[in-house]
Amino acid sequence: MATGESPQLPAELIAALHAFAALPTVVVASDFDGCLAPIVAHPTDARADPAAVAALVALAAVPATTTAIVSGRARADLAALVAIAAPDRCGVALVGSHGTEFDDDFATRITDAERALLAQVAADLGEIAAQFPGTMVETKPASAVLHVRNAADRAHSDAALELARRGPATRPGVHVTEGKAVLELAVIETGKGHALDLLRAQSDADAVCYLGDDVTDENAFSHLRGSDISIKVGDGNTIARHRIAGPNLVGEVLRVLLEGRR
Ligand SMILES: [Mg+2]
């Protein structure tokens, strides 16, 4: 094994990463939960892999290299968690709420009508969560989220999600995002693919590399093409061209990219 080569990543992926790293201008972006941080039972307990975040921060310092973390979390929540691993995240952009929350002023740009709809949807979900112990509602600047990961059993989690799909999800103006054990109801249009389009355009990049683990990341993968690299983290159906076994290998992918860019 040559120095600097990874014994854990598929050879085809390593070759693709080397080719990508040689391009003039690139965007390197990753989801947070399930990628930079292992999945945990309680979202507030999530902790990023310090080595993976360090590699992303180092990549951000390389010329013509834009880096971003694109998460379903509210941006303020994401920023607090990233700060634990990297107190100074330097040039790493944070995009919250499934690709809609690019900056801190986002919440102030929601209209009164959207705010009223959000309050109604959050109340609807609250009534559902009250019927199923362990489920909970999270409110973000433009969305409300039903979390069922800690429901008593599968029947309860399925029933709670179904009530949400048939109820508040059908309100006019509500945009639905399905995730693993979560249903997110937004009052504005969302999509991680849209965020990647913006990052690509802003940096005039030749290619984008994106890592994601959840069904919501398929939207991001669907916006990738040509020299781009799409990497599914973990099990599950995907349209991504590459796959790694789990979040423990995300840092390795970023390290290979960092060495290539240097
Ligand atoms: Mg995820």
Short mmCIF file of C-alpha atoms and ligand atoms in Angstrom, two decimals:
data_model
loop_
_atom_site.label_atom_id
_atom_site.label_comp_id
_atom_site.label_asym_id
_atom_site.label_seq_id
_atom_site.Cartn_x
_atom_site.Cartn_y
_atom_site.Cartn_z
CA MET A 1 0.00 0.00 0.00
CA ALA A 2 1.46 3.33 -1.06
CA THR A 3 1.66 6.17 1.43
CA GLY A 4 -1.44 8.31 1.33
CA GLU A 5 -3.63 5.62 -0.22
CA SER A 6 -6.74 4.53 1.62
CA PRO A 7 -7.22 0.84 2.35
CA GLN A 8 -10.89 1.32 3.20
CA LEU A 9 -12.40 3.15 0.25
CA PRO A 10 -13.41 1.39 -3.00
CA ALA A 11 -10.64 1.73 -5.63
CA GLU A 12 -13.12 3.18 -8.12
CA LEU A 13 -14.05 5.93 -5.67
CA ILE A 14 -10.41 6.76 -4.93
CA ALA A 15 -9.73 7.13 -8.66
CA ALA A 16 -12.77 9.39 -9.03
CA LEU A 17 -11.67 11.51 -6.06
CA HIS A 18 -8.18 11.95 -7.53
CA ALA A 19 -9.64 13.07 -10.89
CA PHE A 20 -12.04 15.43 -9.13
CA ALA A 21 -9.29 16.93 -6.97
CA ALA A 22 -7.28 17.79 -10.10
CA LEU A 23 -10.06 20.04 -11.49
CA PRO A 24 -9.44 23.82 -11.27
CA THR A 25 -12.46 24.84 -9.15
CA VAL A 26 -14.58 22.56 -7.01
CA VAL A 27 -17.30 22.46 -4.37
CA VAL A 28 -17.02 19.83 -1.61
CA ALA A 29 -20.20 19.48 0.44
CA SER A 30 -21.58 17.01 2.93
CA ASP A 31 -24.70 16.32 4.92
CA PHE A 32 -24.15 16.45 8.70
CA ASP A 33 -26.14 13.72 10.50
CA GLY A 34 -25.21 10.24 9.35
CA CYS A 35 -22.19 11.59 7.46
CA LEU A 36 -19.97 13.99 9.42
CA ALA A 37 -21.64 12.79 12.62
CA PRO A 38 -22.93 9.27 13.42
CA ILE A 39 -26.70 8.94 13.89
CA VAL A 40 -27.77 9.03 17.56
CA ALA A 41 -31.12 8.51 19.27
CA HIS A 42 -31.44 12.14 20.34
CA PRO A 43 -30.54 14.79 17.72
CA THR A 44 -29.02 17.10 20.34
CA ASP A 45 -26.48 14.37 21.22
CA ALA A 46 -25.01 14.28 17.69
CA ARG A 47 -21.26 14.92 17.62
CA ALA A 48 -19.19 15.37 14.51
CA ASP A 49 -16.07 13.34 13.80
CA PRO A 50 -13.36 15.93 14.60
CA ALA A 51 -11.01 14.54 11.93
CA ALA A 52 -13.68 14.79 9.23
CA VAL A 53 -14.57 18.36 10.16
CA ALA A 54 -10.87 19.26 10.36
CA ALA A 55 -10.37 17.93 6.82
CA LEU A 56 -13.32 20.02 5.61
CA VAL A 57 -11.94 23.14 7.31
CA ALA A 58 -8.52 22.47 5.76
CA LEU A 59 -10.13 22.02 2.32
CA ALA A 60 -11.86 25.39 2.72
CA ALA A 61 -8.44 27.03 3.02
CA VAL A 62 -7.26 25.56 -0.29
CA PRO A 63 -7.62 28.02 -3.22
CA ALA A 64 -10.57 27.49 -5.59
CA THR A 65 -12.16 25.05 -3.15
CA THR A 66 -15.59 25.85 -1.72
CA THR A 67 -16.82 23.70 1.16
CA ALA A 68 -20.23 23.45 2.75
CA ILE A 69 -22.29 21.44 5.21
CA VAL A 70 -25.85 21.06 3.90
CA SER A 71 -28.21 19.82 6.61
CA GLY A 72 -31.85 19.37 7.37
CA ARG A 73 -31.21 20.99 10.75
CA ALA A 74 -32.00 24.61 11.45
CA ARG A 75 -28.87 26.62 10.64
CA ALA A 76 -28.36 27.90 14.20
CA ASP A 77 -28.60 24.33 15.52
CA LEU A 78 -26.13 23.13 12.88
CA ALA A 79 -23.71 25.97 13.67
CA ALA A 80 -23.71 25.10 17.38
CA LEU A 81 -22.94 21.42 16.68
CA VAL A 82 -20.21 22.17 14.15
CA ALA A 83 -18.63 24.61 16.63
CA ILE A 84 -18.13 21.75 19.11
CA ALA A 85 -15.86 19.96 16.60
CA ALA A 86 -14.35 23.09 15.06
CA PRO A 87 -14.58 26.30 17.14
CA ASP A 88 -13.27 28.17 14.09
CA ARG A 89 -14.89 26.67 11.04
CA CYS A 90 -13.24 29.31 8.81
CA GLY A 91 -14.61 29.20 5.31
CA VAL A 92 -16.95 26.23 5.62
CA ALA A 93 -20.43 27.40 4.58
CA LEU A 94 -23.40 26.16 6.58
CA VAL A 95 -26.72 25.62 4.84
CA GLY A 96 -29.62 24.63 7.08
CA SER A 97 -33.24 23.54 6.68
CA HIS A 98 -32.64 21.24 3.69
CA GLY A 99 -30.84 23.79 1.59
CA THR A 100 -32.96 26.88 2.22
CA GLU A 101 -31.20 28.58 5.14
CA PHE A 102 -28.00 30.12 3.76
CA ASP A 103 -27.59 32.89 6.31
CA ASP A 104 -28.63 34.12 9.74
CA ASP A 105 -31.29 36.54 8.47
CA PHE A 106 -33.30 33.84 6.77
CA ALA A 107 -36.08 33.74 9.38
CA THR A 108 -36.86 37.43 8.94
CA ARG A 109 -37.66 36.95 5.26
CA ILE A 110 -40.61 34.62 5.92
CA THR A 111 -43.91 36.38 5.14
CA ASP A 112 -46.67 36.84 7.73
CA ALA A 113 -48.86 34.36 5.85
CA GLU A 114 -46.07 31.77 5.85
CA ARG A 115 -45.47 32.40 9.56
CA ALA A 116 -49.18 31.87 10.31
CA LEU A 117 -49.21 28.66 8.28
CA LEU A 118 -46.11 27.45 10.12
CA ALA A 119 -47.78 28.06 13.49
CA GLN A 120 -50.84 26.09 12.35
CA VAL A 121 -48.76 23.19 11.03
CA ALA A 122 -46.69 23.07 14.23
CA ALA A 123 -49.91 22.97 16.29
CA ASP A 124 -51.29 20.16 14.11
CA LEU A 125 -48.11 18.13 14.57
CA GLY A 126 -48.14 18.86 18.31
CA GLU A 127 -51.59 17.27 18.59
CA ILE A 128 -50.34 14.18 16.77
CA ALA A 129 -47.18 13.91 18.87
CA ALA A 130 -49.28 14.15 22.06
CA GLN A 131 -50.97 10.87 21.09
CA PHE A 132 -47.73 8.92 20.62
CA PRO A 133 -45.24 8.96 23.54
CA GLY A 134 -41.64 9.35 22.43
CA THR A 135 -42.50 11.32 19.31
CA MET A 136 -41.72 15.02 19.29
CA VAL A 137 -42.09 18.17 17.23
CA GLU A 138 -39.20 20.43 16.32
CA THR A 139 -39.90 23.92 14.97
CA LYS A 140 -37.41 25.54 12.60
CA PRO A 141 -37.54 28.99 10.96
CA ALA A 142 -39.61 27.80 7.99
CA SER A 143 -40.73 24.32 8.92
CA ALA A 144 -42.04 22.00 11.61
CA VAL A 145 -40.72 18.48 11.96
CA LEU A 146 -42.31 15.36 13.44
CA HIS A 147 -39.63 13.05 14.89
CA VAL A 148 -40.76 9.45 15.52
CA ARG A 149 -37.40 7.71 16.06
CA ASN A 150 -38.13 7.28 19.78
CA ALA A 151 -41.77 6.14 19.47
CA ALA A 152 -42.78 3.08 21.52
CA ASP A 153 -42.71 0.80 18.48
CA ARG A 154 -42.91 0.72 14.70
CA ALA A 155 -46.72 0.68 14.68
CA HIS A 156 -46.81 3.91 16.68
CA SER A 157 -44.21 5.65 14.53
CA ASP A 158 -45.99 4.60 11.31
CA ALA A 159 -49.36 5.73 12.67
CA ALA A 160 -48.01 9.12 13.72
CA LEU A 161 -46.40 9.71 10.33
CA GLU A 162 -49.57 8.66 8.52
CA LEU A 163 -51.69 11.11 10.53
CA ALA A 164 -49.25 13.88 9.62
CA ARG A 165 -49.28 12.93 5.94
CA ARG A 166 -53.09 12.93 5.80
CA GLY A 167 -53.49 16.06 7.94
CA PRO A 168 -51.14 19.04 8.03
CA ALA A 169 -49.09 17.78 5.07
CA THR A 170 -52.10 18.36 2.82
CA ARG A 171 -52.54 22.03 3.78
CA PRO A 172 -52.06 24.33 0.78
CA GLY A 173 -48.58 25.88 0.77
CA VAL A 174 -46.98 23.05 2.73
CA HIS A 175 -43.92 21.34 1.22
CA VAL A 176 -43.29 17.83 2.48
CA THR A 177 -39.88 16.22 3.00
CA GLU A 178 -39.73 12.58 4.08
CA GLY A 179 -36.68 11.41 6.01
CA LYS A 180 -35.65 8.46 8.16
CA ALA A 181 -38.18 8.49 11.01
CA VAL A 182 -39.01 12.14 10.34
CA LEU A 183 -41.57 14.09 8.38
CA GLU A 184 -40.77 17.73 7.72
CA LEU A 185 -43.45 20.21 6.71
CA ALA A 186 -42.03 23.45 5.31
CA VAL A 187 -43.89 26.62 4.38
CA ILE A 188 -41.40 27.46 1.63
CA GLU A 189 -39.93 25.30 -1.10
CA THR A 190 -36.92 23.27 0.05
CA GLY A 191 -34.31 21.01 -1.50
CA LYS A 192 -30.65 20.25 -1.01
CA GLY A 193 -30.19 20.03 -4.78
CA HIS A 194 -31.14 23.68 -5.05
CA ALA A 195 -28.47 24.53 -2.47
CA LEU A 196 -25.82 22.66 -4.48
CA ASP A 197 -26.90 24.54 -7.63
CA LEU A 198 -26.38 27.84 -5.81
CA LEU A 199 -22.98 26.83 -4.40
CA ARG A 200 -21.89 25.69 -7.87
CA ALA A 201 -23.03 28.95 -9.48
CA GLN A 202 -21.57 31.20 -6.75
CA SER A 203 -18.12 29.64 -7.07
CA ASP A 204 -18.27 28.97 -10.83
CA ALA A 205 -17.15 25.44 -10.00
CA ASP A 206 -16.12 22.80 -12.52
CA ALA A 207 -17.60 20.05 -10.35
CA VAL A 208 -19.36 19.29 -7.07
CA CYS A 209 -18.74 16.40 -4.66
CA TYR A 210 -21.55 15.63 -2.23
CA LEU A 211 -21.92 13.05 0.55
CA GLY A 212 -25.31 12.15 2.01
CA ASP A 213 -27.00 9.29 3.87
CA ASP A 214 -30.73 10.06 3.95
CA VAL A 215 -33.60 10.02 1.49
CA THR A 216 -33.52 13.82 1.48
CA ASP A 217 -30.00 13.64 0.03
CA GLU A 218 -31.34 11.93 -3.09
CA ASN A 219 -32.62 15.36 -4.14
CA ALA A 220 -29.03 16.62 -3.92
CA PHE A 221 -27.68 13.63 -5.85
CA SER A 222 -30.26 14.23 -8.58
CA HIS A 223 -28.65 17.62 -9.33
CA LEU A 224 -25.19 16.10 -9.91
CA ARG A 225 -23.83 15.13 -13.33
CA GLY A 226 -20.70 14.87 -15.48
CA SER A 227 -17.55 15.32 -13.40
CA ASP A 228 -19.52 15.59 -10.16
CA ILE A 229 -19.17 12.93 -7.47
CA SER A 230 -22.18 11.61 -5.55
CA ILE A 231 -21.48 9.42 -2.52
CA LYS A 232 -24.15 7.57 -0.58
CA VAL A 233 -23.12 6.93 3.03
CA GLY A 234 -24.43 3.62 4.38
CA ASP A 235 -27.27 1.35 3.30
CA GLY A 236 -30.39 2.09 1.32
CA ASN A 237 -31.47 2.66 -2.26
CA THR A 238 -29.74 5.54 -3.98
CA ILE A 239 -29.08 7.19 -7.32
CA ALA A 240 -25.57 8.14 -6.14
CA ARG A 241 -22.73 6.71 -8.24
CA HIS A 242 -20.58 5.79 -5.27
CA ARG A 243 -21.19 4.31 -1.83
CA ILE A 244 -19.19 4.05 1.38
CA ALA A 245 -20.11 1.78 4.27
CA GLY A 246 -20.71 4.40 6.93
CA PRO A 247 -19.90 7.77 8.47
CA ASN A 248 -16.60 6.41 9.80
CA LEU A 249 -15.27 6.65 6.20
CA VAL A 250 -16.41 10.22 5.47
CA GLY A 251 -13.24 11.64 7.01
CA GLU A 252 -11.22 9.33 4.76
CA VAL A 253 -12.97 10.67 1.64
CA LEU A 254 -12.27 14.25 2.73
CA ARG A 255 -8.64 13.41 3.55
CA VAL A 256 -8.09 11.95 0.05
CA LEU A 257 -9.62 15.10 -1.47
CA LEU A 258 -7.47 17.32 0.74
CA GLU A 259 -4.26 15.54 -0.27
CA GLY A 260 -5.32 15.73 -3.91
CA ARG A 261 -6.07 19.47 -3.76
CA ARG A 262 -2.75 20.21 -2.06
MG MG B 1 -28.18 12.79 7.15
#
